[in-house]
Every structure is written in structure tokens, then in C-alpha cells.
Coordinates of C-alpha atoms and ligand atoms in Angstrom, one line a residue:
M1 CA -62.2 2.7 60.8
Q2 CA -59.2 1.7 58.8
F3 CA -55.6 1.3 59.7
Q4 CA -52.8 1.3 57.2
A5 CA -49.0 1.2 57.3
A6 CA -46.4 1.3 54.6
A7 CA -45.6 -2.4 54.9
Q8 CA -48.1 -4.6 53.2
K9 CA -47.0 -8.1 54.3
K10 CA -49.9 -10.4 54.7
T11 CA -50.5 -13.1 57.3
K12 CA -52.4 -15.8 55.2
G13 CA -55.5 -14.0 54.1
I14 CA -55.3 -11.5 57.0
N15 CA -53.5 -8.2 56.4
P16 CA -52.2 -7.1 59.8
F17 CA -51.3 -3.7 58.4
Q18 CA -54.6 -2.8 56.8
F19 CA -57.9 -3.8 58.5
Q20 CA -61.2 -2.5 59.5
I21 CA -63.3 -2.9 62.6
Q22 CA -66.7 -4.5 62.0
K23 CA -69.2 -4.1 64.8
K24 CA -72.1 -6.1 63.6
V25 CA -72.3 -8.9 61.0
T26 CA -74.6 -11.8 60.1
G27 CA -73.8 -15.1 58.6
R28 CA -75.2 -18.6 58.1
Y29 CA -72.4 -20.9 59.3
G30 CA -70.3 -19.5 62.1
A31 CA -69.1 -16.4 63.9
V32 CA -66.4 -15.0 66.0
V33 CA -66.4 -11.9 68.3
S34 CA -63.4 -10.7 70.2
A35 CA -61.6 -7.6 71.4
H36 CA -59.5 -7.2 68.3
P37 CA -60.4 -7.4 64.5
L38 CA -57.2 -9.4 63.7
A39 CA -58.0 -11.9 66.4
S40 CA -61.6 -12.2 65.2
R41 CA -60.3 -12.7 61.6
V42 CA -57.9 -15.4 62.7
G43 CA -60.8 -17.2 64.2
L44 CA -63.0 -16.8 61.1
S45 CA -60.2 -18.1 58.9
I46 CA -59.8 -21.2 61.2
L47 CA -63.6 -21.9 60.9
Q48 CA -63.4 -21.5 57.1
Q49 CA -60.5 -23.9 57.0
G50 CA -62.7 -26.6 58.6
G51 CA -61.9 -26.0 62.2
N52 CA -64.6 -26.1 64.8
A53 CA -65.5 -23.5 67.4
V54 CA -62.9 -24.9 69.8
D55 CA -60.1 -24.7 67.2
A56 CA -61.2 -21.1 66.5
A57 CA -61.3 -20.2 70.2
I58 CA -57.8 -21.5 70.7
A59 CA -56.4 -19.6 67.8
V60 CA -58.2 -16.4 68.8
Q61 CA -56.9 -16.6 72.4
L62 CA -53.3 -17.0 71.0
A63 CA -53.8 -14.1 68.6
L64 CA -55.2 -11.9 71.3
A65 CA -52.0 -12.6 73.4
V66 CA -50.2 -10.8 70.5
V67 CA -52.6 -8.1 69.3
H68 CA -54.3 -7.2 72.6
P69 CA -51.5 -7.3 75.1
S70 CA -53.4 -5.4 77.8
A71 CA -55.5 -8.4 78.4
G72 CA -54.9 -11.2 75.8
N73 CA -52.3 -13.3 77.3
I74 CA -50.2 -16.4 77.8
G75 CA -49.0 -15.1 81.2
G76 CA -52.5 -15.0 82.7
G77 CA -55.4 -17.4 83.0
G78 CA -59.0 -17.8 82.2
F79 CA -62.1 -19.9 81.8
F80 CA -63.7 -21.6 78.8
I81 CA -67.1 -23.1 78.5
A82 CA -68.5 -24.9 75.5
R83 CA -71.7 -26.5 74.4
L84 CA -70.8 -29.2 71.9
S85 CA -73.1 -30.2 69.0
D86 CA -73.6 -33.6 70.6
G87 CA -75.1 -31.9 73.7
R88 CA -72.1 -32.3 76.0
T89 CA -71.1 -29.2 78.0
V90 CA -67.6 -28.4 79.0
A91 CA -66.1 -26.0 81.7
L92 CA -62.4 -25.6 81.7
D93 CA -60.6 -23.9 84.6
Y94 CA -57.2 -22.5 83.7
R95 CA -57.2 -19.9 86.4
E96 CA -53.8 -18.8 87.9
K97 CA -52.7 -20.4 91.1
A98 CA -50.9 -19.0 94.1
P99 CA -47.2 -20.1 94.0
G100 CA -46.0 -22.7 96.5
R101 CA -44.2 -20.0 98.5
A102 CA -47.3 -17.8 98.8
S103 CA -48.7 -17.3 102.3
R104 CA -51.8 -15.9 103.8
D105 CA -50.3 -12.6 105.0
M106 CA -47.8 -12.1 102.2
Y107 CA -49.1 -8.6 101.4
L108 CA -49.3 -7.4 105.0
D109 CA -46.6 -5.3 106.6
S110 CA -45.4 -5.8 110.2
M111 CA -48.3 -3.8 111.5
G112 CA -50.8 -5.9 109.6
K113 CA -51.5 -3.2 107.0
P114 CA -52.0 -4.4 103.4
N115 CA -49.6 -3.2 100.8
M116 CA -51.7 -3.3 97.6
A117 CA -48.8 -2.1 95.5
L118 CA -47.3 -5.5 96.0
S119 CA -50.5 -7.5 95.2
Q120 CA -51.3 -5.3 92.1
D121 CA -48.0 -4.6 90.4
G122 CA -44.6 -6.2 89.9
R123 CA -43.4 -9.8 90.2
L124 CA -44.9 -10.7 93.6
S125 CA -48.4 -9.9 92.2
S126 CA -48.3 -12.8 89.7
G127 CA -50.1 -16.1 90.1
V128 CA -48.8 -19.2 88.2
P129 CA -50.1 -18.7 84.6
G130 CA -52.8 -21.1 83.4
T131 CA -53.6 -20.1 79.8
I132 CA -51.3 -22.4 77.9
A133 CA -52.3 -25.4 80.0
G134 CA -56.0 -24.4 79.3
L135 CA -55.4 -24.3 75.6
F136 CA -53.8 -27.7 75.6
A137 CA -56.6 -29.1 77.7
S138 CA -59.2 -27.8 75.3
M139 CA -57.3 -29.5 72.3
K140 CA -59.3 -32.7 73.3
Y141 CA -62.3 -31.1 71.7
A142 CA -60.5 -29.6 68.7
K143 CA -60.1 -30.9 65.1
L144 CA -57.0 -29.2 63.7
P145 CA -53.4 -29.6 64.8
F146 CA -52.1 -27.2 67.4
A147 CA -49.4 -26.0 65.1
K148 CA -52.0 -24.7 62.7
L149 CA -53.8 -22.8 65.5
I150 CA -50.8 -21.1 66.9
Q151 CA -49.2 -20.1 63.6
P152 CA -51.3 -16.9 63.0
A153 CA -50.2 -15.7 66.4
I154 CA -46.5 -16.4 65.6
D155 CA -46.8 -14.5 62.4
L156 CA -48.5 -11.5 64.0
A157 CA -45.8 -11.4 66.7
E158 CA -42.9 -11.9 64.3
K159 CA -44.0 -9.6 61.4
G160 CA -45.9 -7.2 63.5
F161 CA -49.3 -5.5 63.1
T162 CA -50.6 -1.9 63.0
L163 CA -51.7 -0.3 66.2
T164 CA -55.1 1.2 66.5
E165 CA -55.6 4.6 68.1
K166 CA -57.0 3.0 71.3
E167 CA -54.1 0.5 71.6
A168 CA -51.5 3.2 71.0
A169 CA -53.1 5.4 73.8
S170 CA -53.4 2.4 76.1
L171 CA -49.7 1.4 75.7
N172 CA -48.6 5.1 76.2
G173 CA -50.8 5.2 79.4
S174 CA -48.8 2.3 80.9
K175 CA -45.4 3.5 79.7
Q176 CA -44.2 4.7 83.0
E177 CA -45.2 1.5 84.9
F178 CA -43.5 -0.6 82.2
Q179 CA -40.4 1.4 82.7
T180 CA -40.3 1.2 86.5
T181 CA -41.3 -2.4 86.7
N182 CA -38.8 -3.9 84.2
S183 CA -35.0 -3.7 84.3
N184 CA -34.9 -3.1 80.6
P185 CA -37.6 -1.2 78.6
P186 CA -39.8 -3.9 77.1
V187 CA -41.1 -3.9 73.5
F188 CA -44.3 -2.2 74.7
V189 CA -42.4 1.1 75.5
K190 CA -41.7 3.6 72.7
E191 CA -39.8 6.5 74.0
A192 CA -41.4 9.0 71.6
G193 CA -44.9 7.5 72.3
W194 CA -47.0 5.2 70.1
K195 CA -49.4 6.5 67.6
A196 CA -52.1 4.9 65.5
G197 CA -50.6 3.3 62.4
D198 CA -47.3 2.3 64.2
T199 CA -46.2 -1.3 63.9
L200 CA -45.7 -3.4 67.0
I201 CA -43.3 -6.3 66.5
Q202 CA -42.7 -8.8 69.3
R203 CA -39.8 -11.1 68.4
D204 CA -39.3 -12.5 71.9
L205 CA -42.9 -13.4 72.1
A206 CA -42.7 -15.1 68.7
G207 CA -39.8 -17.2 70.0
T208 CA -41.9 -18.3 73.0
L209 CA -44.9 -19.1 70.8
K210 CA -42.6 -21.2 68.6
R211 CA -41.3 -23.2 71.6
I212 CA -44.9 -23.9 72.6
R213 CA -45.7 -24.9 69.0
D214 CA -42.7 -27.3 68.9
L215 CA -42.7 -28.6 72.4
G216 CA -46.3 -28.4 73.4
Q217 CA -47.2 -27.4 77.0
K218 CA -43.6 -28.1 78.0
G219 CA -42.5 -25.3 75.7
F220 CA -44.0 -22.9 78.3
Y221 CA -43.9 -24.7 81.7
E222 CA -40.5 -26.3 81.3
G223 CA -37.2 -25.6 79.5
E224 CA -36.2 -22.2 78.2
T225 CA -39.5 -20.4 78.9
A226 CA -39.6 -21.7 82.5
R227 CA -36.0 -20.6 82.9
L228 CA -36.8 -17.1 81.7
I229 CA -39.8 -16.8 84.0
V230 CA -37.9 -17.9 87.0
A231 CA -34.9 -15.6 86.1
E232 CA -37.4 -12.7 85.9
M233 CA -38.9 -13.6 89.3
K234 CA -35.4 -13.6 90.8
K235 CA -34.6 -10.1 89.6
A236 CA -36.8 -8.8 92.5
N237 CA -39.4 -10.2 94.8
G238 CA -41.1 -12.8 92.6
I239 CA -41.7 -16.2 94.1
I240 CA -42.9 -18.4 91.1
G241 CA -40.5 -21.4 90.9
Y242 CA -39.8 -24.3 88.5
D243 CA -42.1 -26.7 90.5
D244 CA -45.0 -24.2 90.4
L245 CA -44.8 -24.1 86.6
K246 CA -44.2 -27.8 86.1
N247 CA -47.1 -28.8 88.4
Y248 CA -49.7 -26.4 86.9
H249 CA -52.7 -28.2 85.5
A250 CA -55.9 -27.0 84.0
I251 CA -59.0 -28.6 85.5
E252 CA -62.2 -29.7 83.8
R253 CA -65.2 -28.8 86.0
K254 CA -68.9 -29.3 86.0
P255 CA -70.4 -26.2 84.5
V256 CA -73.1 -24.1 86.3
Q257 CA -76.3 -25.0 84.5
F258 CA -79.8 -23.8 85.3
N259 CA -83.1 -23.1 83.7
Y260 CA -84.6 -19.6 83.4
K261 CA -88.2 -19.6 82.0
G262 CA -87.4 -22.4 79.6
Y263 CA -84.0 -21.2 78.6
E264 CA -81.0 -23.3 79.7
I265 CA -78.1 -21.1 80.9
I266 CA -74.6 -22.6 81.0
S267 CA -71.7 -20.7 82.7
M268 CA -68.5 -21.1 84.7
P269 CA -68.4 -22.6 88.2
L270 CA -66.0 -21.9 91.0
P271 CA -63.3 -20.7 91.3
S272 CA -65.1 -18.1 89.2
S273 CA -68.0 -16.6 91.1
G274 CA -69.5 -15.4 87.8
G275 CA -71.7 -18.4 87.0
L276 CA -73.1 -18.6 90.5
I277 CA -73.8 -14.8 90.7
L278 CA -75.5 -15.0 87.4
Q279 CA -77.6 -18.0 88.6
Q280 CA -78.5 -16.3 91.9
C281 CA -79.4 -13.0 90.2
M282 CA -81.5 -14.6 87.5
K283 CA -83.4 -16.9 89.8
M284 CA -84.0 -14.0 92.3
V285 CA -85.8 -12.0 89.6
E286 CA -87.4 -14.9 87.6
D287 CA -90.8 -14.9 89.3
R288 CA -91.2 -11.1 89.3
N289 CA -92.2 -10.5 85.8
I290 CA -89.3 -8.2 85.1
G291 CA -90.0 -7.9 81.4
S292 CA -93.2 -6.0 82.0
L293 CA -91.4 -3.4 84.2
G294 CA -89.6 -2.1 81.1
F295 CA -86.0 -1.8 80.1
Q296 CA -84.0 0.6 82.4
S297 CA -87.2 1.5 84.3
P298 CA -86.5 2.4 87.9
A299 CA -88.5 -0.6 89.0
A300 CA -86.5 -3.1 86.8
V301 CA -83.1 -1.5 87.8
Q302 CA -84.0 -1.6 91.5
L303 CA -85.0 -5.3 91.3
M304 CA -81.8 -6.2 89.6
V305 CA -79.7 -4.1 92.0
E306 CA -81.2 -5.8 95.0
A307 CA -80.6 -9.2 93.5
E308 CA -76.9 -8.2 92.8
R309 CA -76.5 -6.8 96.4
R310 CA -77.6 -10.1 97.9
S311 CA -75.5 -12.2 95.6
F312 CA -72.3 -10.2 96.1
A313 CA -72.8 -10.4 99.9
D314 CA -72.8 -14.2 99.6
R315 CA -69.8 -14.0 97.3
A316 CA -67.8 -12.1 99.9
K317 CA -68.6 -14.6 102.7
Y318 CA -68.8 -18.0 101.1
L319 CA -67.0 -18.2 97.8
G320 CA -63.4 -19.4 97.2
D321 CA -61.5 -22.2 95.4
P322 CA -63.7 -25.3 95.9
D323 CA -60.5 -27.4 96.0
F324 CA -59.6 -25.6 99.3
V325 CA -62.8 -24.5 101.0
K326 CA -66.2 -26.1 101.4
V327 CA -68.7 -23.8 99.7
P328 CA -72.4 -24.4 100.5
L329 CA -73.3 -24.5 96.8
N330 CA -76.5 -26.5 97.0
T331 CA -78.0 -24.0 99.4
L332 CA -76.8 -20.9 97.6
V333 CA -78.7 -21.8 94.5
S334 CA -81.7 -23.5 96.1
A335 CA -85.2 -22.0 95.4
T336 CA -86.0 -21.8 99.1
Y337 CA -82.8 -20.0 100.0
L338 CA -83.1 -17.4 97.1
K339 CA -86.8 -16.8 98.0
E340 CA -85.8 -16.1 101.5
R341 CA -83.0 -13.8 100.4
M342 CA -85.6 -11.6 98.5
K343 CA -88.1 -11.6 101.4
D344 CA -87.1 -8.2 102.6
F345 CA -87.1 -6.7 99.1
V346 CA -89.4 -3.6 99.1
P347 CA -90.3 -2.2 95.7
G348 CA -89.5 1.5 95.6
L349 CA -87.3 1.5 98.7
A350 CA -83.5 1.1 98.6
G351 CA -82.0 -1.9 100.5
N352 CA -79.1 -1.3 102.7
S353 CA -75.8 -3.3 102.8
K354 CA -75.4 -2.7 106.5
S355 CA -78.6 -4.7 107.3
I356 CA -78.4 -7.0 104.3
G357 CA -75.4 -9.2 104.6
A358 CA -74.7 -12.7 103.4
G359 CA -77.5 -15.2 103.8
M360 CA -77.7 -17.7 106.6
I361 CA -76.4 -21.1 105.5
P362 CA -77.2 -24.2 107.4
H363 CA -74.2 -26.6 107.8
E364 CA -72.8 -27.8 104.4
S365 CA -68.9 -25.0 101.4
M366 CA -60.2 -5.0 84.8
E367 CA -58.5 -6.0 82.4
T368 CA -59.9 -9.1 81.0
T369 CA -61.0 -10.1 77.6
H370 CA -63.8 -12.3 76.2
L371 CA -64.4 -14.2 73.0
S372 CA -67.5 -15.9 71.6
V373 CA -67.5 -18.4 68.8
V374 CA -70.0 -20.6 67.1
D375 CA -69.5 -23.0 64.1
K376 CA -71.5 -24.6 61.4
W377 CA -71.9 -27.9 63.4
G378 CA -73.6 -26.2 66.3
N379 CA -70.7 -26.1 68.7
A380 CA -70.5 -22.9 70.8
V381 CA -67.5 -21.6 72.9
S382 CA -67.5 -18.7 75.3
A383 CA -64.1 -18.0 76.9
T384 CA -62.9 -15.2 79.2
T385 CA -59.2 -14.8 80.0
T386 CA -57.3 -12.2 82.0
L387 CA -54.1 -10.7 83.3
N388 CA -56.3 -9.0 86.0
N389 CA -56.0 -5.2 85.3
G390 CA -54.6 -3.6 82.2
Y391 CA -51.2 -5.2 81.3
G392 CA -51.4 -7.2 84.6
S393 CA -48.3 -6.9 86.8
K394 CA -46.6 -4.9 84.0
T395 CA -43.7 -7.4 84.4
V396 CA -42.6 -8.5 81.0
I397 CA -40.6 -11.7 81.1
E398 CA -37.3 -10.6 79.6
G399 CA -36.3 -12.8 76.6
A400 CA -39.8 -14.4 76.5
G401 CA -41.7 -11.2 75.6
F402 CA -45.0 -11.8 77.5
I403 CA -46.7 -10.0 80.4
M404 CA -47.3 -11.7 83.7
N405 CA -50.6 -11.3 85.5
D406 CA -51.3 -9.6 88.8
E407 CA -54.0 -12.0 89.7
M408 CA -52.9 -12.5 93.3
D409 CA -54.9 -9.3 94.0
D410 CA -58.1 -11.3 93.4
F411 CA -57.4 -13.1 96.6
S412 CA -58.6 -11.5 99.8
V413 CA -55.3 -10.1 101.0
K414 CA -56.9 -9.5 104.4
P415 CA -60.5 -10.2 105.4
G416 CA -62.6 -7.1 104.8
V417 CA -60.0 -5.3 102.7
P418 CA -61.2 -4.5 99.2
N419 CA -59.3 -5.6 96.2
M420 CA -58.8 -3.3 93.1
F421 CA -62.4 -3.9 92.1
G422 CA -63.6 -2.9 95.6
A423 CA -64.6 -6.5 96.2
I424 CA -64.5 -7.7 99.8
G425 CA -63.5 -11.2 100.6
G426 CA -63.1 -13.4 103.7
E427 CA -61.7 -16.6 104.9
A428 CA -62.9 -18.6 101.9
N429 CA -60.8 -16.6 99.5
A430 CA -57.7 -16.2 101.7
I431 CA -54.3 -16.9 100.1
A432 CA -52.9 -20.4 100.4
P433 CA -50.1 -22.1 98.3
G434 CA -51.5 -23.8 95.2
K435 CA -55.0 -22.2 95.7
R436 CA -56.9 -20.5 92.8
M437 CA -58.1 -16.9 93.6
L438 CA -61.8 -16.2 93.2
S439 CA -62.8 -14.7 89.9
S440 CA -65.9 -12.9 88.5
M441 CA -65.5 -14.1 84.9
T442 CA -68.7 -15.2 83.5
P443 CA -68.5 -16.8 80.1
A444 CA -72.1 -17.8 79.3
I445 CA -74.1 -19.8 76.7
V446 CA -77.9 -19.6 76.6
L447 CA -79.8 -22.5 75.0
K448 CA -83.3 -22.1 73.5
N449 CA -85.1 -25.3 72.5
H450 CA -81.8 -27.1 73.5
R451 CA -79.8 -25.4 70.9
P452 CA -77.2 -22.5 71.4
Y453 CA -79.1 -19.2 71.2
L454 CA -76.8 -16.7 72.9
V455 CA -73.0 -16.8 73.4
T456 CA -71.7 -14.0 75.5
G457 CA -69.3 -12.6 78.1
T458 CA -67.3 -9.5 78.9
P459 CA -64.3 -8.2 80.8
G460 CA -64.8 -5.8 83.7
G461 CA -63.8 -7.3 87.1
T462 CA -66.8 -7.5 89.4
T463 CA -69.0 -5.9 86.8
I464 CA -68.6 -9.0 84.7
P465 CA -71.5 -11.1 86.1
T466 CA -73.8 -8.1 86.4
S467 CA -73.1 -7.1 82.8
V468 CA -73.8 -10.6 81.6
F469 CA -77.0 -10.7 83.7
Q470 CA -78.1 -7.5 82.0
T471 CA -77.1 -8.6 78.5
I472 CA -79.2 -11.8 78.8
L473 CA -82.2 -10.1 80.3
N474 CA -81.9 -7.3 77.7
I475 CA -82.6 -9.9 75.0
I476 CA -84.9 -12.4 76.6
E477 CA -87.0 -10.1 78.8
F478 CA -86.7 -6.6 77.3
N479 CA -86.6 -7.7 73.6
L480 CA -83.7 -5.4 72.7
S481 CA -81.8 -5.8 69.5
T482 CA -78.4 -7.5 69.9
E483 CA -76.6 -4.2 69.3
D484 CA -78.7 -2.4 71.9
A485 CA -78.3 -5.3 74.4
V486 CA -74.6 -4.9 74.2
N487 CA -74.1 -1.1 73.7
L488 CA -76.8 0.6 75.8
P489 CA -75.5 1.9 79.2
K490 CA -75.1 -0.6 82.0
F491 CA -75.2 -0.4 85.8
H492 CA -73.7 -2.4 88.6
H493 CA -74.1 -3.1 92.3
Q494 CA -71.8 -5.3 94.4
W495 CA -73.1 -5.1 97.9
L496 CA -70.1 -3.0 99.1
P497 CA -69.6 -0.2 98.5
D498 CA -73.4 0.3 98.8
V499 CA -73.7 2.4 95.6
I500 CA -75.1 1.8 92.1
I501 CA -72.5 2.4 89.5
V502 CA -74.1 3.8 86.4
E503 CA -72.5 4.1 83.0
Q504 CA -72.1 7.3 81.1
G505 CA -75.4 7.9 79.2
F506 CA -77.6 6.0 81.7
P507 CA -81.1 7.7 81.7
A508 CA -81.1 10.7 84.1
V509 CA -84.7 10.1 84.8
T510 CA -84.1 6.6 86.1
I511 CA -81.1 7.8 88.2
E512 CA -83.3 10.5 89.7
A513 CA -86.0 7.9 90.5
L514 CA -83.4 5.7 92.2
H515 CA -82.2 8.6 94.3
G516 CA -85.8 9.1 95.3
M517 CA -85.9 5.5 96.6
G518 CA -82.9 6.1 98.7
Y519 CA -80.1 4.8 96.4
H520 CA -76.7 6.4 95.9
T521 CA -75.2 6.4 92.5
N522 CA -71.7 6.9 91.1
K523 CA -70.9 7.5 87.4
A524 CA -68.5 5.2 85.5
G525 CA -66.9 6.0 82.2
S526 CA -67.7 2.6 80.7
I527 CA -68.7 -0.8 81.9
G528 CA -67.5 -3.9 80.2
R529 CA -66.8 -4.9 76.5
T530 CA -69.5 -7.5 75.8
E531 CA -69.2 -9.9 72.9
L532 CA -72.5 -11.4 71.8
I533 CA -73.6 -14.0 69.3
R534 CA -77.3 -14.8 68.7
I535 CA -78.3 -17.7 66.6
S536 CA -81.9 -17.5 65.5
N537 CA -83.9 -18.8 62.5
G538 CA -80.8 -20.1 60.8
T539 CA -79.0 -16.7 61.0
V540 CA -75.9 -16.1 63.1
E541 CA -75.7 -12.5 64.3
A542 CA -72.5 -11.3 65.9
V543 CA -71.9 -8.0 67.7
G544 CA -68.7 -6.5 69.1
D545 CA -69.0 -3.9 71.8
K546 CA -68.8 -0.3 70.8
R547 CA -66.7 0.5 73.9
G548 CA -63.4 -0.9 72.4
D549 CA -61.8 -2.1 69.1
D550 CA -64.1 -5.2 69.5
D551 CA -64.9 -6.8 66.2
A552 CA -67.4 -9.3 64.9
E553 CA -66.8 -11.7 62.0
A554 CA -69.2 -14.3 60.4
Y555 CA -69.6 -16.3 57.2
Ligands
LIG601 N1 -59.4 -10.6 87.3 C1 -60.7 -10.4 87.2 C2 -61.5 -11.7 87.6 O1 -61.0 -12.7 87.5 O2 -62.6 -11.5 88.0

């Protein structure tokens, strides 16, 4: 695929008007995979200039905020995990927070009926953004100055870049919502419609990025940018105020870490449910010799589905922001508990979410984007960030040029009421001022012989942990190639609704066998956009998912 435009201005070794999408590449020293070729190339260039994986991850996230506006962001939040060459592990939480004026029933009408339009679109759906605080918190592990890492994003915003066919279609698909949500048509709206090859220039965003370059974190959370955010909120029903912005902090947490048949898996802890779901699912299948059942065999799919069912039932009941609720973490991952959870698993017979709920705990507490990076020193970074669904709240901060998230919908707006991903939550994930909403993002790193082996993650709402679960098993149990592990059709079960979602192209014979066991299935167009790096025998192999413009770079 090649995109060209008349203009031929270059952004330091990267031509934003003429680029190709590369799906698979191998190298010796380092690699970057992300949702956009220009962002991946920015990361590669940072590695080649002596930056480490953290430097590259910071630069890629900033570039994605420009070239992948549906999910890349500075108005959203995310999670970042790293395994450093000295053996340290890092988990950074820069998830959005509920504003101080948020309240438990803020999306319910006088009859107690949820109004999902308010939690999913417009100013009231936004949590306090965390991305910029997260990037500055990760600078502690970086080598290069921040000004160097943000400059490619500034250039891409200021001089523009060529839209791919998918991006043009995606922007056109949200045109009406952009028009109805914003008082003036934002830069993302083109009256005649975007087409592949058009140039998107974002001058207001460039100005915001320059303030961040020059003033640091305060260039976003205070001063002019904060003024523009608060002014945008005041235009309608937004409630984010100056204090919410000034008081936002990223938090360094203890990563989820567990062993699976000798591999060490590292992922994100709460407030993302992703790492915990991955751990529960992997440990529930670990002693059942799943590799011998065969890739996408009915028996293997059933086993994974039943693990997913039980894990998502626990998610709904027990998981929330650990700074606000007591989560019974030790029990949820204990071998005894997980063995007990699978006690009623019957091979060949569908489980039932009416009878299989959350486990008994003794007293104790869609659109997203992922990037994977490794460097020549052995550092690995896996980061997933989000605006929630495509283009988040569709609110573009006027004068600042960036899109605000609609992450408030990831809270349980009312116990038992599903969010946009159909996920049910309860008390543990109820809204409270300053609380972080539960996430499913699952950035993951797998170590083999104590060295990074796989670096992976994906967008996809609640399908994130189950896609990561499959990607890892596809490699270490079913011996698939990296390309097949990423690209072959995926499936998903999340307890409620009690149905297996199967991706287009999933083998009909397996679906038929699952129906025979008593399962219901629904077809999905596509599940996830997985970015995978494998390091083995001195070769770095990087794969970008075929489902999008995802691109892999290596050297
Ligand atoms: N907004 C999707 C997630 O955090 O899981």
C-alpha cells in the first residue's frame, strides 16, 4: 500500500506524504509495532538515534495522538508496562479519573433509568485525561530529552500527513457526531468528505503539543490548555474543572506477574482488569494440556471460553479501582480458588452464565490502541491507550485541537446495566469523584529464560484480555507463526451476554461443534488489532495486525 500527495515535505527522515504499510519485518536490534506506519517509523527513528524502548514508546504515543485520532490521544488515558534490561518491571497507570463533581447516579434520570447517550458522547462522558501525566511519569526511564520525543508529533500536526483509505472512511463515519457535538466544525470534518491521499493538518493540536514541549506537564494540566479544556466543558454539560486537571497524577503500580509453564507473564494490574483476567484464564487452562487439543479445535475453544466466562463473572462482581474498593486479589488468583472455579467444567457441554456466577470469596477487595517496542539493550515496552470508543466523546477542545475521551462509560453507571461493550459491573466499579474506571486493557510481556520473548497487546474493549490470552497461547501452546497468531480469527466470551463472539472466518466446523455442545455464537466483523513482537535466537520479529493500518518496523 502506498500513499502519495502532491506535497513532498519531509519530517526528519520520515515522509508523511509518501509511506507504505509494512505488516511483518525482522531485525537484529529493535522493533516498533503500532496502529500507524508514521507512528511506528517515528519510534524506529528514535531507537536509531540512541533512544531506548521507553523513549520510542513515548514518541510513538505522541505521534499516534496526531496520525491516529480515533484512538491515539492526549485527551484520554492508558497503561504502560515495561521490562527493563536490568530486570526491573514497571506498570504505569495513567487511566482517566472521574471529575470531582462526578457522582454515582450522574447518568440516571429521575426514574433511575440510565441515559447512555450522556456516558458515551459529549462533554459529560469525559474523564480527566491521564496520557500526558503518564508520558512524563515514564520519562524517569527514558534517555533522550522530552523535546526530542515530542517534536515528530508537532511536525506531523503542523505540516500534516496523508490520510489512508481506512482513516478517511473512519473520519467520514464520525462526521455527523463531530458536527452535532461541537459548536464549530472541528478539523476532523471535511464537508465534501475525506478521501485517501488528502492531507490532515492540525494547527491547534500542534500549538498544544508545543505548550507541552515548552512547559512540561503544566503545558497540558495548567495555563492555556487547561483554560481551553474548562471553557469547552462550560459550553454544555461538562464537569471537568481546573482542580481536576491540576491534581491529576499518574501512578506507578506493582505489575501483575505470574508463571505459566516456565514462561513469566507481566501485565497491567487494577484499575485494568486485563492482567488479572489474563492471569485467571491462563492459570485455569494451565494444567489441562491445551496444546494437545489443537488450535481452534472445539475442545480447546470450549476450555478457553469456560475460563473466560468465569473470569468475567469475577470481573463484574469484584473489580474496581483498588484505591477506592477492597478487591480480594490474593484469592482471585490463588491456585485453590481457580481450581475450584473450574470444578464444574464439563468437556463437551456448554456452561451457563445463569448458574455460573462470580466465585465465592472469603473475607478479604473500542477504540483503543496498542504499541509494542523493544530495543537493542533488552528493554521492552507494551503500552495500550484509549479514548474509549472511536474518537471518544467526539468533543474536540476548541483552540487546543484534541479529542476528549468518553471513558466515564467504563464505570458501572448502574449495577447490572451493561456498558458499550456489554460488560456488567457492580458496586466495586460504581462512579465516585476521583476514582478510576475499570479497564480491560492488557499490555503484556512474556519472558522466556528471564528475557523478553513476546511483547503484545491490542485494542477492543472487553475483547482485549481474551485476544491477548489467545495470542499468547497461539504461540506457546499451538506453535503458530507470529503472523498467524495475530491474524487468524479470534473468539470471545465475557460471561454476559452468554454467547461466544466469533470473528469472521472462524472455522465453521468448530462453530457447529460448539453449537452441538449447547453454545450460542454471534459473528463479529473483526476482533482486536494485535501488535506483536517476538525475540528469539537473536532475531526480532515484529507483526502489525492485518485488521487495520497497523505497521511493523525493525532494524
Ligand atoms: N475503554 C476500554 C477499556 O479501557 O477497557
